[in-house]
PDB file of C-alpha atoms in Angstrom:
ATOM      1  CA  MET A   1      18.476  19.629   8.839  1.00 54.00           C
ATOM      2  CA  PHE A   2      15.711  21.677   7.225  1.00 62.00           C
ATOM      3  CA  PHE A   3      14.734  19.324   4.472  1.00 64.00           C
ATOM      4  CA  ARG A   4      12.364  16.412   4.732  1.00 62.00           C
ATOM      5  CA  LYS A   5      13.845  13.093   3.677  1.00 63.00           C
ATOM      6  CA  LYS A   6      12.430  11.923   0.365  1.00 64.00           C
ATOM      7  CA  PRO A   7      10.696   8.541   0.489  1.00 63.00           C
ATOM      8  CA  GLU A   8      12.905   5.911  -1.090  1.00 73.00           C
ATOM      9  CA  LYS A   9      11.518   4.268  -4.195  1.00 82.00           C
ATOM     10  CA  ARG A  10      10.777   0.579  -3.860  1.00 86.00           C
ATOM     11  CA  SER A  11       9.550  -1.888  -6.419  1.00 88.00           C
ATOM     12  CA  TYR A  12       7.327  -4.937  -6.584  1.00 89.00           C
ATOM     13  CA  ASP A  13       6.612  -7.599  -9.193  1.00 90.00           C
ATOM     14  CA  ARG A  14       3.717  -6.053 -11.127  1.00 91.00           C
ATOM     15  CA  THR A  15       3.029  -9.320 -12.964  1.00 94.00           C
ATOM     16  CA  ARG A  16       2.555 -11.366  -9.776  1.00 96.00           C
ATOM     17  CA  LYS A  17       1.355  -8.858  -7.156  1.00 96.00           C
ATOM     18  CA  LYS A  18      -1.395  -6.269  -6.969  1.00 97.00           C
ATOM     19  CA  PRO A  19      -1.474  -3.275  -4.566  1.00 97.00           C
ATOM     20  CA  VAL A  20      -4.501  -3.416  -2.238  1.00 98.00           C
ATOM     21  CA  ILE A  21      -5.729  -1.902   1.017  1.00 98.00           C
ATOM     22  CA  ARG A  22      -7.049  -4.360   3.574  1.00 97.00           C
ATOM     23  CA  ALA A  23      -9.690  -2.685   5.748  1.00 97.00           C
ATOM     24  CA  SER A  24     -11.235  -4.023   8.936  1.00 95.00           C
ATOM     25  CA  ILE A  25     -15.029  -3.916   9.001  1.00 94.00           C
ATOM     26  CA  CYS A  26     -15.125  -3.630  12.806  1.00 94.00           C
ATOM     27  CA  THR A  27     -12.423  -1.081  13.609  1.00 93.00           C
ATOM     28  CA  GLY A  28     -11.906   0.631  10.263  1.00 91.00           C
ATOM     29  CA  GLU A  29      -8.154  -0.007  10.443  1.00 96.00           C
ATOM     30  CA  GLN A  30      -6.529   0.078   7.012  1.00 97.00           C
ATOM     31  CA  VAL A  31      -3.307  -1.653   5.990  1.00 98.00           C
ATOM     32  CA  ALA A  32      -1.650  -1.158   2.608  1.00 98.00           C
ATOM     33  CA  GLY A  33       0.155  -4.029   0.982  1.00 97.00           C
ATOM     34  CA  PHE A  34       0.276  -6.413  -1.921  1.00 97.00           C
ATOM     35  CA  LYS A  35      -1.903  -9.397  -2.798  1.00 97.00           C
ATOM     36  CA  ASP A  36      -0.254 -12.261  -4.654  1.00 97.00           C
ATOM     37  CA  LEU A  37      -2.349 -12.926  -7.751  1.00 96.00           C
ATOM     38  CA  THR A  38      -1.623 -16.664  -7.834  1.00 96.00           C
ATOM     39  CA  THR A  39      -2.012 -17.603  -4.159  1.00 96.00           C
ATOM     40  CA  GLY A  40      -4.150 -14.726  -2.838  1.00 95.00           C
ATOM     41  CA  VAL A  41      -1.780 -14.171   0.106  1.00 96.00           C
ATOM     42  CA  PHE A  42      -1.713 -10.592   1.448  1.00 97.00           C
ATOM     43  CA  GLU A  43       1.685  -9.079   2.328  1.00 96.00           C
ATOM     44  CA  GLU A  44       1.442  -6.094   4.714  1.00 96.00           C
ATOM     45  CA  VAL A  45       3.627  -3.077   4.005  1.00 95.00           C
ATOM     46  CA  MET A  46       2.344  -0.194   6.135  1.00 96.00           C
ATOM     47  CA  LEU A  47      -0.535   1.044   8.277  1.00 97.00           C
ATOM     48  CA  ILE A  48      -2.695   3.740   6.670  1.00 97.00           C
ATOM     49  CA  LYS A  49      -3.770   6.267   9.326  1.00 96.00           C
ATOM     50  CA  ASP A  50      -4.745   9.136   7.028  1.00 95.00           C
ATOM     51  CA  GLN A  51      -4.658  10.343   3.436  1.00 95.00           C
ATOM     52  CA  GLU A  52      -0.985  11.357   3.749  1.00 95.00           C
ATOM     53  CA  ASP A  53       0.000   7.743   4.500  1.00 95.00           C
ATOM     54  CA  LEU A  54      -1.843   6.579   1.394  1.00 96.00           C
ATOM     55  CA  VAL A  55      -0.058   9.190  -0.737  1.00 94.00           C
ATOM     56  CA  LEU A  56       3.274   8.082   0.778  1.00 94.00           C
ATOM     57  CA  PHE A  57       2.556   4.414  -0.019  1.00 95.00           C
ATOM     58  CA  LYS A  58       1.615   5.261  -3.604  1.00 95.00           C
ATOM     59  CA  SER A  59       4.720   7.398  -4.094  1.00 93.00           C
ATOM     60  CA  MET A  60       7.044   4.791  -2.534  1.00 94.00           C
ATOM     61  CA  TYR A  61       5.956   2.151  -5.035  1.00 94.00           C
ATOM     62  CA  ASP A  62       5.163   4.508  -7.950  1.00 93.00           C
ATOM     63  CA  ILE A  63       1.476   3.516  -8.062  1.00 94.00           C
ATOM     64  CA  MET A  64      -0.696   5.742 -10.235  1.00 93.00           C
ATOM     65  CA  GLU A  65      -3.928   3.748 -10.481  1.00 93.00           C
ATOM     66  CA  GLU A  66      -6.690   3.515  -7.875  1.00 95.00           C
ATOM     67  CA  ILE A  67      -6.011   0.939  -5.138  1.00 96.00           C
ATOM     68  CA  GLU A  68      -8.665  -1.706  -4.470  1.00 96.00           C
ATOM     69  CA  LYS A  69      -9.979  -2.205  -0.912  1.00 96.00           C
ATOM     70  CA  ILE A  70     -10.516  -5.718   0.403  1.00 95.00           C
ATOM     71  CA  TYR A  71     -12.362  -6.607   3.613  1.00 93.00           C
TER      72      TYR A  71
END
């Protein structure tokens, strides 16, 4: 009741996918997801509204490095 639910840990194939943020040039909307390294296809995971959402995304997938932005 008084405790915030911890984000569940998820995983992704680190050899085939790379975490990226896709940002819109026009609206500035940002979506976090994974880009397939072989095909280049972007898989959306969540909308990034503020810095807290980015921290949540990084903690969900245990990402420590800086995330690249693509436009």
